[in-house]
Amino acid sequence: MTYAKASASSAVSISASEEQRIVFPPKRVQERAQIRDYGHYRELYELSINYPTVFWALQSRLVDWMKPFHKVLGGGLENGDHSWYEGGRLNASYNCADRHAATWRRDKAAIIWQGEDENDTRTLTYYELYIQVCRFANVLKKHGVRRGDRVTIYLPLIPEAAVAMLACARIGAVHNVVFGGFSAESLGERIRDSGSKLLITADAGKRRGELIPLKEYADRALESCPEVESCIVVRHTGAPAGLIGGRDSWWHEEMRQADIFSVCLPEEMDSCDPLFILYTSGSTGKPKGVVHSTGGYLVYAALTTRYVFDIRDDDIFWCTADIGWITGHSYVLYGPLLLGGTTLMFEGLPNYPRPDRFWQVAEKFRVSIFYTAPTVIRSLMRESEDWVYRHDLGSLRILGSVGEPINPDVWMWYYRVVGRERCAVVDTYWQTETGGIIVAPLPGAIPAKPGSAALPFFGIKPAVVDRDGRECEPGGAGQLVIEEPWPGLMSGVFGEPGRFKQNYLTAYPGKYFTGDGAAADEDGYLWLLGRVDDVLNVSGHRLSTAEIESAIVNHPSVAEAAVVGFPHEIKGEAVCAYVIVRSGVKADQELKDQIRQRVRGIIGPIACPDRIHIVRELPKTRSGKIMRRVLRKISSGEYENFGDLAALSDPGLISELIEEAAGA
Ligand code: 7RM
């Protein structure tokens, strides 16, 4: 059987032979795993589905509570009013730092940091982390940050990012991390939407030996953010930061003031209080501020880290994601630290200065759990395998993948070349909205099928349904929904009370709609097939077509634009823009460069179109709707079988579009 990808693009098309391949957990992984066989997984899974309150009450013990909850789950997916551990009180930073600093883990490394420069490394023990967090929490307080206030964090991947996040959590402030690759404009939009009153940034970031002028971008963003009273700047590269008097100050100066104590009592937060906001792209032009609440998110992050990565005290856990994405929140920071683990943060890139940088870092720190994205694996696969073999990767035990479907060939390469057939590969499916992994093979218990994310995690009740909400037969492609709430599920969209229900719970009433296409095979294994909405996945990063379109039409010479994804060997999916220019405008290379510049400036480099086609007209229905599926086909090099074109207002246009696309 072949599953065709449900929407635009890329990597997945599963043929019968690939589908039959089953890779059992390697013995050495299984023997020491916390869940060692399928039966054990099954037993716990059944408990979690049949008696969810019992199951989640038991799992709540993964975190320390200041006051016990009186209800495990209130509300539900009918109204989007689900709430976990009501009445319970706790503090995230206490759970990540204090409670470990008070045990034998006091001198254990909580965070190991490797900078882009080989000689730049730092280690924070649990005790040091605890002190830093307390001190910075006091700095925030001194700047007037109170419980419930929002703080935006725009930093490179450095330990200060973790300290800042935990310091916010300590005093009950809500952190809003913005990825350092976003532009000034995107940053400003997220600061304003979240109503942040304080910004934390750095002088600059590093990328391939070059500086990314974060402070400059921050200054530009702040021009349109009058609410922001202070900006705290980490000196990271020594680049000029141009501090503005009365508003800006250095992190290190703030931290060494005599009135900043190393003691700061953690605020008692309600389980349902928001822990953070993280903006993510949806099908509209405006990013959504996904809100996660404290108790449920933490329990879910801890439990998934424990079982999906089988983390233990002697592990070195390296999740390569930036802290600006949900993967960084849940699996660089919260998951590993909640469990007293050692998390590795690496500032650099996989292929700088050479294509073996990741392997060199993994060898240097004896990494045992490695978690990255298919786009990274694909790019490293193009290099000679010798780059991998020249390093001793014998410390590795678990290899994770996240961000997009991992093609079976790529999976096998990861397993064979990086893992030397002695590591478990876990393909983990989840979203910003789900807080943590919701589908994955547990490394010691669930046989993997390359290309499939395997089976649901505890408490997750998935279903593949057709447009009318009827469950599909095994093998049939449909849309993936989750039928019951779980603790990691977002609590809402910041500042837009009705939007969570509207966006996620109305397509299939009472069920959470993921926006992804999927098929379940006879064994219940889930095969993810990509987005069914207008969301692109470029190198594992979520982008909305509408957002990119509005950045393009922002250019004065552009009249109209339509953006679609097309399959890309490394990125999985890449951006293709069809653009109509205003009359009298010359459609030349310079214009295309300017358009790219615009998108870079408004959203960031990740959204930059790989291809721009200047066209006379866009394919539209008579009612004026752009027929994206036609553009998607053309961009993918498929010039026939466009499906029903009856609605198309200008049938002659298709051949013109093909000519332009094929010629470019
Ligand atoms: C963690 C993260 C979410 C979207 C999601 C999917 C795609 C992520 C996988 C995957 C197939 C996977 N959060 N996706 N992981 N598709 N297999 N293992 O990526 O909010 O940024 O993106 O990413 O389409 O809906 S995210």
XYZ file of C-alpha atoms and ligand atoms in Angstrom:
690
model
C 0.000 0.000 0.000
C 1.128 3.550 -0.616
C 0.157 6.529 1.463
C 0.200 9.656 -0.623
C 1.047 12.719 1.331
C -2.104 14.545 2.292
C -0.949 18.064 1.570
C 1.879 19.928 0.001
C 5.218 18.374 -0.473
C 7.828 16.280 0.739
C 9.443 13.287 2.017
C 6.770 10.760 2.752
C 5.559 8.073 0.472
C 5.640 4.663 1.964
C 5.828 1.614 -0.192
C 4.840 -1.835 0.928
C 8.376 -3.141 1.239
C 9.574 -0.311 3.432
C 6.526 -0.574 5.568
C 7.234 -4.166 6.434
C 10.621 -3.424 7.878
C 10.607 -3.738 11.632
C 13.568 -2.818 13.797
C 13.523 -4.297 17.276
C 14.982 -2.467 20.252
C 18.695 -3.279 20.445
C 19.386 -5.642 23.365
C 21.713 -3.261 25.180
C 19.048 -0.558 25.094
C 16.256 -2.856 26.135
C 18.113 -4.458 29.027
C 18.487 -1.218 30.912
C 15.281 0.462 29.776
C 12.691 1.594 32.291
C 9.958 0.025 30.176
C 11.438 -3.192 28.870
C 8.757 -4.923 26.896
C 5.678 -4.333 24.857
C 3.415 -5.862 27.487
C 4.539 -3.351 30.070
C 3.901 -0.475 27.664
C 0.471 -1.902 26.862
C -0.465 -2.305 30.500
C 0.435 1.252 31.389
C -1.197 2.551 28.229
C -4.473 0.801 28.979
C -4.401 2.169 32.510
C -3.777 5.685 31.187
C -6.721 5.459 28.790
C -9.203 3.551 30.939
C -8.416 5.268 34.213
C -6.839 8.581 33.246
C -7.356 10.250 36.594
C -5.684 7.364 38.415
C -2.834 7.343 35.943
C -2.232 11.092 35.988
C -2.610 11.288 39.752
C 0.193 8.732 40.025
C 2.390 10.552 37.515
C 1.908 13.887 39.272
C 4.509 12.639 41.752
C 7.204 13.404 39.193
C 7.068 16.974 40.428
C 7.011 18.367 43.955
C 3.863 20.181 44.976
C 3.652 22.947 47.567
C -0.041 22.204 48.025
C -1.794 19.083 46.806
C -4.374 19.325 44.030
C -7.958 18.366 44.719
C -8.943 17.404 41.185
C -6.880 15.694 38.507
C -8.885 16.823 35.484
C -11.656 19.360 35.134
C -13.512 20.394 31.972
C -12.619 18.822 28.653
C -12.421 19.035 24.898
C -16.103 19.912 24.456
C -15.427 23.489 25.444
C -11.680 23.681 25.636
C -11.895 24.340 29.369
C -9.734 21.387 30.407
C -7.681 22.029 33.530
C -5.143 19.770 35.201
C -4.397 19.356 38.878
C -6.757 22.096 40.032
C -5.956 23.500 43.424
C -2.409 22.159 43.272
C 0.379 24.634 43.872
C 3.937 24.359 42.654
C 6.852 26.234 41.168
C 8.636 25.229 37.976
C 12.033 26.643 38.910
C 11.920 24.966 42.310
C 11.281 21.683 40.541
C 14.081 22.194 38.021
C 16.753 23.535 40.361
C 16.165 23.787 44.134
C 15.027 20.276 44.774
C 18.055 18.795 43.018
C 20.487 21.292 44.543
C 19.336 19.997 47.921
C 20.395 16.408 47.165
C 23.512 14.584 46.007
C 22.903 16.239 42.643
C 24.085 19.558 44.055
C 27.402 19.245 42.198
C 26.067 17.350 39.210
C 26.099 19.215 35.908
C 22.642 20.543 35.143
C 23.684 22.391 32.002
C 26.757 21.830 29.886
C 27.187 24.558 27.334
C 29.331 24.398 24.224
C 29.696 27.627 22.291
C 30.273 27.901 18.590
C 33.953 28.384 19.347
C 35.476 25.123 20.451
C 37.112 26.668 23.513
C 33.942 28.300 24.741
C 32.420 25.906 27.225
C 30.675 26.316 30.539
C 29.080 24.021 33.044
C 26.403 24.939 35.547
C 25.923 22.485 38.378
C 22.498 22.227 39.965
C 23.710 24.382 42.834
C 25.125 27.016 40.495
C 21.963 26.997 38.431
C 19.908 27.464 41.569
C 21.981 30.477 42.658
C 21.912 32.087 39.206
C 18.179 31.650 38.932
C 17.584 33.159 42.369
C 19.790 36.122 41.622
C 18.259 36.816 38.259
C 14.780 36.421 39.715
C 15.720 39.181 42.135
C 16.940 41.311 39.233
C 13.567 40.882 37.535
C 11.773 41.841 40.725
C 13.926 44.922 41.067
C 12.750 45.928 37.595
C 9.170 45.696 38.741
C 8.317 42.331 37.207
C 5.497 40.705 39.180
C 3.503 37.503 39.156
C 1.514 37.254 35.925
C 3.645 39.796 34.002
C 5.091 38.742 30.665
C 8.792 38.852 29.869
C 10.148 38.409 26.350
C 13.447 36.570 25.919
C 15.400 37.036 22.662
C 18.713 35.278 23.191
C 21.140 32.946 21.477
C 21.390 29.409 22.808
C 23.404 30.269 25.923
C 22.925 29.290 29.583
C 21.478 32.720 30.359
C 18.439 31.750 28.283
C 17.733 28.852 30.649
C 18.459 30.988 33.707
C 16.134 33.730 32.446
C 13.297 31.301 31.758
C 13.566 29.681 35.173
C 13.896 33.067 36.882
C 10.615 34.143 35.290
C 8.968 30.937 36.440
C 10.364 31.483 39.930
C 8.521 34.750 40.435
C 5.425 33.710 38.515
C 6.177 35.798 35.435
C 5.232 34.277 32.085
C 8.152 33.820 29.710
C 7.776 34.447 26.026
C 10.846 33.222 24.187
C 11.346 34.494 20.644
C 13.773 32.531 18.477
C 16.942 34.549 17.784
C 16.518 33.926 14.059
C 13.361 36.029 13.920
C 13.502 39.568 12.598
C 13.024 42.817 14.506
C 9.511 43.052 13.151
C 8.504 39.545 14.296
C 10.051 40.222 17.675
C 8.140 43.499 18.023
C 4.878 41.827 17.104
C 5.385 39.133 19.734
C 6.427 41.612 22.416
C 3.336 43.722 21.764
C 0.895 40.850 21.494
C 2.144 39.348 24.757
C 2.121 42.726 26.515
C 5.643 42.199 27.818
C 7.156 44.937 29.942
C 10.702 43.657 29.934
C 12.995 42.272 27.242
C 16.086 40.150 27.732
C 18.520 39.996 24.842
C 22.245 39.803 24.069
C 24.746 42.033 22.309
C 24.855 39.534 19.464
C 24.592 35.889 18.507
C 27.101 33.838 16.532
C 26.566 31.970 13.312
C 29.358 30.544 11.186
C 31.812 32.875 12.839
C 29.693 35.909 12.000
C 27.768 38.056 14.427
C 23.980 38.313 14.459
C 23.268 41.781 15.848
C 20.477 40.827 18.247
C 20.651 44.057 20.212
C 20.303 46.071 17.034
C 17.190 44.079 16.098
C 15.879 44.451 19.630
C 16.350 48.227 19.464
C 14.426 48.343 16.236
C 11.659 46.198 17.670
C 11.428 48.321 20.791
C 10.805 51.459 18.741
C 7.264 50.196 18.394
C 6.903 48.712 21.878
C 6.270 51.610 24.256
C 5.207 49.251 27.066
C 8.710 47.867 27.475
C 10.367 49.685 30.346
C 13.619 47.786 30.594
C 15.912 45.752 28.445
C 18.578 43.558 30.014
C 21.485 42.700 27.745
C 23.789 39.692 28.065
C 27.356 40.387 26.985
C 28.000 37.366 24.843
C 30.285 38.303 21.960
C 31.636 41.672 23.010
C 29.997 43.322 19.995
C 28.936 46.932 20.564
C 25.487 46.938 22.143
C 24.706 50.661 22.349
C 22.923 50.635 25.694
C 20.193 53.246 25.927
C 20.248 55.121 29.224
C 17.225 54.683 31.471
C 16.105 51.581 29.590
C 19.006 49.193 29.001
C 21.411 47.530 31.392
C 23.985 44.728 31.316
C 23.022 41.340 32.710
C 26.392 40.941 34.454
C 26.171 44.362 36.080
C 22.681 43.690 37.328
C 23.708 40.319 38.735
C 26.622 41.660 40.776
C 24.829 44.484 42.552
C 25.036 44.383 46.328
C 21.264 44.411 46.716
C 20.818 41.284 44.609
C 20.651 38.332 46.979
C 21.188 34.692 46.195
C 17.984 33.794 47.923
C 14.597 34.218 46.346
C 11.639 32.242 47.569
C 9.804 30.548 44.719
C 6.308 31.876 44.161
C 3.542 29.369 44.881
C 1.838 29.065 41.507
C -1.503 27.554 40.810
C -1.277 24.495 38.621
C -3.450 26.267 36.045
C -1.453 29.521 36.036
C 0.336 30.095 32.742
C 4.000 29.074 32.689
C 4.830 30.435 29.262
C 3.647 31.750 25.925
C 5.245 30.567 22.715
C 4.200 31.949 19.360
C 3.622 29.534 16.525
C 2.333 29.827 12.971
C -1.164 28.724 12.135
C -3.210 28.959 8.992
C -3.836 32.678 9.378
C -1.358 35.506 8.933
C -1.018 36.190 12.623
C 1.039 33.862 14.824
C -0.794 32.404 17.793
C 0.483 32.808 21.328
C 0.213 29.243 22.577
C -0.169 29.255 26.367
C 0.933 26.349 28.528
C -0.098 26.139 32.144
C 2.224 25.069 34.919
C 1.214 21.753 36.503
C 0.022 19.766 33.506
C 2.843 20.906 31.236
C 5.546 20.041 33.749
C 4.196 16.592 34.540
C 3.870 15.837 30.836
C 7.334 17.155 29.950
C 8.861 15.086 32.752
C 7.016 11.875 31.942
C 7.728 11.963 28.205
C 11.411 12.681 28.839
C 11.562 9.809 31.234
C 10.020 7.164 29.009
C 10.646 8.267 25.424
C 14.321 8.985 26.069
C 14.656 6.553 28.929
C 16.805 9.156 30.670
C 18.773 8.223 33.767
C 21.236 9.868 36.051
C 24.369 8.970 34.125
C 23.011 10.191 30.796
C 24.174 13.222 28.868
C 21.127 14.439 27.028
C 21.592 16.555 23.927
C 18.592 18.030 22.206
C 19.913 20.158 19.352
C 16.851 22.418 19.119
C 17.064 26.108 19.905
C 15.369 27.151 23.109
C 13.165 29.436 20.982
C 11.128 26.443 19.793
C 8.875 24.206 21.830
C 11.374 21.365 21.453
C 13.920 23.521 23.257
C 11.441 24.351 26.017
C 10.373 20.782 26.702
C 13.550 18.833 25.924
C 16.510 21.195 26.343
C 15.168 22.753 29.505
C 12.150 21.507 31.415
C 12.099 17.742 30.795
C 15.754 16.953 31.562
C 16.049 19.388 34.472
C 12.820 18.252 36.115
C 14.340 14.785 36.244
C 17.718 15.947 37.543
C 19.410 15.112 34.252
C 22.322 16.741 32.477
C 21.323 18.749 29.434
C 23.788 19.832 26.783
C 23.291 23.139 25.007
C 25.210 23.719 21.811
C 25.229 27.162 20.278
C 26.623 26.179 16.882
C 25.587 24.506 13.667
C 25.901 20.893 12.464
C 28.352 21.733 9.700
C 30.512 24.525 10.994
C 33.447 24.644 10.799
C 33.191 21.157 9.283
C 30.458 18.602 8.589
C 31.403 16.612 11.690
C 30.769 19.285 14.272
C 27.780 17.506 15.830
C 29.664 14.223 16.034
C 32.700 15.935 17.479
C 30.548 17.553 20.180
C 28.754 14.263 20.869
C 32.113 12.512 21.276
C 33.626 15.269 23.401
C 30.845 15.186 25.995
C 30.078 11.464 25.738
C 26.497 12.195 24.764
C 24.188 9.238 25.355
C 20.837 10.619 24.172
C 20.840 12.663 20.996
C 17.710 14.381 19.685
C 17.648 16.243 16.384
C 15.575 16.947 13.263
C 15.344 15.072 9.940
C 16.541 18.153 8.068
C 19.807 17.986 10.014
C 20.203 14.281 9.366
C 19.516 14.769 5.662
C 22.099 17.508 5.360
C 24.726 15.414 7.164
C 23.833 12.365 5.091
C 25.029 14.211 2.011
C 28.517 14.344 3.405
C 30.820 11.380 3.461
C 30.071 8.832 6.179
C 33.692 9.165 7.201
C 32.799 12.361 8.991
C 30.739 10.237 11.343
C 33.122 7.287 11.553
C 36.064 9.419 12.505
C 34.435 9.950 15.923
C 33.888 7.512 18.738
C 30.140 7.640 19.239
C 30.067 4.621 21.513
C 28.391 6.615 24.279
C 25.184 6.982 22.247
C 22.192 4.874 23.255
C 19.071 6.672 22.023
C 18.668 8.699 18.840
C 15.597 10.893 18.516
C 14.020 12.676 15.581
C 11.445 15.449 15.566
C 9.947 18.174 13.422
C 8.671 16.416 10.344
C 8.191 12.928 9.016
C 11.486 11.076 8.762
C 11.814 9.232 5.507
C 12.651 5.516 5.930
C 16.007 5.890 4.125
C 16.995 8.713 6.382
C 15.844 6.722 9.392
C 18.019 3.766 8.302
C 21.049 5.976 7.772
C 20.614 7.463 11.243
C 20.265 3.971 12.709
C 23.117 2.416 10.765
C 25.746 5.130 10.440
C 25.211 7.242 13.545
C 23.814 4.525 15.807
C 25.931 1.650 14.418
C 22.852 -0.561 14.834
C 23.279 -0.447 18.591
C 21.025 2.502 19.409
C 17.262 2.843 19.437
C 15.882 5.405 17.017
C 12.771 7.188 18.248
C 10.737 9.213 15.779
C 8.762 11.549 17.997
C 5.638 13.280 16.753
C 4.208 16.298 18.538
C 3.474 20.014 18.255
C 3.894 23.312 20.065
C 0.287 22.879 21.120
C 0.741 19.387 22.577
C 3.463 20.452 25.029
C 5.347 17.199 24.661
C 5.710 14.084 22.539
C 2.385 12.403 21.789
C 3.415 9.600 19.422
C 6.718 7.685 19.593
C 8.139 4.199 20.013
C 9.390 3.694 23.570
C 13.018 2.713 22.984
C 13.094 -0.509 24.995
C 9.555 -1.659 24.411
C 8.164 -0.796 21.012
C 9.632 -2.176 17.789
C 10.215 0.628 15.306
C 8.984 0.781 11.741
C 11.188 3.291 9.930
C 8.998 6.127 8.689
C 6.346 5.671 11.350
C 6.240 7.500 14.686
C 4.738 4.265 16.031
C 2.326 4.281 18.942
C 0.623 6.827 21.172
C 2.252 7.908 24.409
C 0.442 7.305 27.699
C -2.839 9.163 27.938
C -2.992 9.931 24.215
C -6.024 8.571 22.386
C -5.483 9.199 18.684
C -7.878 8.522 15.819
C -7.523 8.880 12.069
C -10.790 10.208 10.697
C -12.204 11.232 7.341
C -13.727 14.622 6.618
C -16.990 13.607 8.237
C -15.270 12.484 11.386
C -15.685 8.764 10.693
C -12.757 6.600 11.688
C -10.741 5.384 8.681
C -10.012 1.730 8.051
C -6.448 0.594 8.793
C -4.196 1.882 6.010
C -6.599 4.631 5.013
C -5.254 8.172 5.026
C -7.250 10.747 6.973
C -6.766 13.463 9.531
C -5.283 12.925 12.937
C -7.341 13.875 15.973
C -6.848 13.219 19.672
C -10.003 12.234 21.480
C -9.234 13.001 25.096
C -7.332 15.784 26.853
C -3.851 15.164 28.280
C -1.773 17.250 30.693
C 0.575 18.702 28.054
C -2.208 20.162 25.938
C -2.034 23.957 25.626
C -4.507 25.822 27.776
C -5.373 28.529 25.263
C -4.288 31.203 22.822
C -2.952 34.260 24.593
C -5.368 37.164 24.589
C -7.941 35.401 22.411
C -10.287 33.401 24.649
C -12.348 31.755 21.906
C -9.532 30.946 19.563
C -8.336 27.665 21.025
C -11.760 26.103 20.695
C -12.348 27.694 17.307
C -9.027 26.572 15.863
C -8.604 23.132 17.293
C -11.878 21.791 18.628
C -14.536 22.701 16.091
C -13.482 20.797 12.949
C -14.271 17.598 14.881
C -16.364 18.700 17.865
C -15.054 17.452 21.166
C -11.779 16.286 19.634
C -8.425 17.993 19.279
C -7.564 18.402 15.597
C -3.828 18.315 14.958
C -3.907 19.742 11.418
C -1.877 16.731 10.256
C -2.797 13.974 7.857
C -2.040 10.424 8.994
C -2.772 6.756 8.448
C -2.832 3.998 11.052
C -1.680 0.565 9.899
C -2.969 -2.809 11.056
C -0.766 -2.692 14.146
C -2.029 0.740 15.116
C 1.251 2.384 14.087
C 0.770 5.955 12.966
C 2.272 7.235 9.734
C 2.265 11.021 9.657
C 1.619 12.521 6.256
C 2.160 16.251 6.703
C -0.077 19.246 7.243
C -3.502 19.437 5.754
C -3.783 23.184 6.284
C -1.814 26.147 4.966
C 1.090 25.556 7.259
C 4.525 24.866 5.784
C 7.251 22.900 7.467
C 10.611 24.217 6.358
C 13.500 22.399 8.030
C 11.149 21.435 10.824
C 10.077 25.022 11.372
C 6.478 25.991 11.133
C 5.570 28.829 8.810
C 2.213 29.977 7.591
C 1.692 30.706 3.912
C -0.483 33.680 4.862
C 2.273 35.199 6.960
C 4.807 34.967 4.131
C 2.308 36.322 1.633
C 1.647 39.372 3.713
C 5.383 40.000 4.025
C 5.710 39.822 0.227
C 2.810 42.119 -0.563
C 4.376 44.557 1.836
C 6.788 45.332 -1.013
C 5.435 48.402 -2.856
C 5.896 46.816 -6.288
C 3.879 43.719 -5.429
C 0.164 43.568 -6.092
C -0.588 40.042 -4.992
C 1.193 36.900 -3.855
C 0.480 33.227 -3.230
C 2.877 31.001 -1.337
C 3.054 27.217 -1.431
C 5.563 24.607 -0.350
C 7.466 22.274 -2.636
C 9.585 19.210 -1.845
C 13.175 20.022 -0.993
C 15.918 17.484 -0.509
C 17.368 18.992 2.652
C 14.683 21.244 4.068
C 11.862 18.774 3.481
C 9.751 21.577 2.216
C 10.809 24.911 0.745
C 8.970 28.134 0.034
C 7.785 29.015 -3.456
C 6.096 32.345 -4.120
C 3.930 33.315 -7.074
C 3.878 37.060 -7.365
C 1.895 39.555 -9.412
C 3.584 42.923 -9.748
C 1.908 46.300 -10.070
C 1.597 47.652 -13.568
C 4.664 49.409 -14.867
C 6.991 47.513 -12.552
C 9.944 45.716 -14.099
C 9.919 42.066 -13.094
C 13.649 41.405 -12.855
C 16.143 39.672 -10.610
C 16.566 42.809 -8.563
C 12.890 42.780 -7.661
C 13.146 39.145 -6.598
C 16.133 39.990 -4.404
C 14.188 42.819 -2.849
C 11.238 40.553 -2.159
C 13.535 38.067 -0.446
C 15.031 40.881 1.581
C 11.541 41.944 2.621
C 10.612 38.487 3.856
C 13.904 38.244 5.727
C 13.282 41.590 7.345
C 9.680 40.955 8.292
C 9.759 37.320 9.374
C 13.345 36.093 9.302
C 15.705 34.141 7.041
C 13.871 30.824 7.531
C 10.843 32.143 5.640
C 12.833 33.351 2.632
C 11.401 31.948 -0.644
C 13.701 29.572 -2.532
C 11.761 30.318 -5.694
C 9.891 33.372 -6.826
C 7.778 33.295 -9.972
C 6.525 36.580 -11.306
C 3.253 35.784 -13.044
C 0.440 37.593 -14.839
C -2.352 36.116 -12.757
C -2.952 33.593 -9.973
C -5.213 30.593 -10.478
C -8.443 31.532 -8.761
C -11.941 30.261 -8.431
C -14.685 32.456 -9.760
C -15.327 33.561 -6.224
C -11.732 34.728 -6.025
C -10.158 32.008 -3.861
C -6.599 31.145 -4.814
C -6.385 27.505 -5.879
C -3.274 26.602 -3.997
C -3.433 22.947 -4.870
C -2.810 23.909 -8.510
C 0.225 25.954 -7.517
C 1.477 23.180 -5.261
C 1.316 20.696 -8.109
C 3.121 23.003 -10.490
C 5.800 23.811 -7.931
C 6.359 20.109 -7.331
C 6.958 19.591 -11.038
C 3.656 17.834 -11.646
C 2.111 19.301 -14.700
C -0.980 17.145 -15.043
C -3.860 15.702 -13.051
C -4.849 19.007 -11.522
C -8.158 17.575 -10.394
C -11.342 19.478 -10.806
C -10.629 22.748 -12.574
C -14.237 23.654 -13.231
C -14.071 26.502 -10.749
C -10.979 28.033 -12.332
C -11.812 31.441 -13.736
C -9.000 31.619 -16.302
C -8.321 28.132 -17.706
C -5.671 29.373 -20.126
C -3.517 30.449 -17.208
C -2.293 26.970 -16.267
C 0.021 26.534 -19.234
C 1.482 29.993 -18.636
C 2.196 29.109 -15.013
C 3.812 25.834 -15.999
C 6.018 27.577 -18.505
C 7.189 30.088 -15.920
C 7.766 27.447 -13.219
C 9.570 25.041 -15.515
C 11.744 27.793 -16.933
C 12.923 29.067 -13.586
C 7.757 19.583 17.895
C 7.380 20.439 16.724
C 4.477 20.706 14.603
C 4.277 20.043 13.271
C 3.317 18.889 13.341
C 3.780 18.033 12.178
C 5.282 18.203 12.174
C 6.642 17.266 14.085
C 6.876 15.185 13.485
C 6.074 15.843 12.531
C 5.852 13.881 11.345
C 7.158 13.795 13.286
N 6.439 21.382 16.974
N 5.965 17.138 12.932
N 7.219 16.104 14.425
N 5.565 15.186 11.463
N 6.628 13.184 12.205
N 7.936 13.091 14.133
O 7.910 20.274 15.653
O 4.711 23.058 16.430
O 6.918 23.363 15.491
O 5.495 21.684 14.558
O 5.507 19.469 12.811
O 3.262 18.542 10.986
O 1.987 19.341 13.239
S 5.887 22.445 15.871
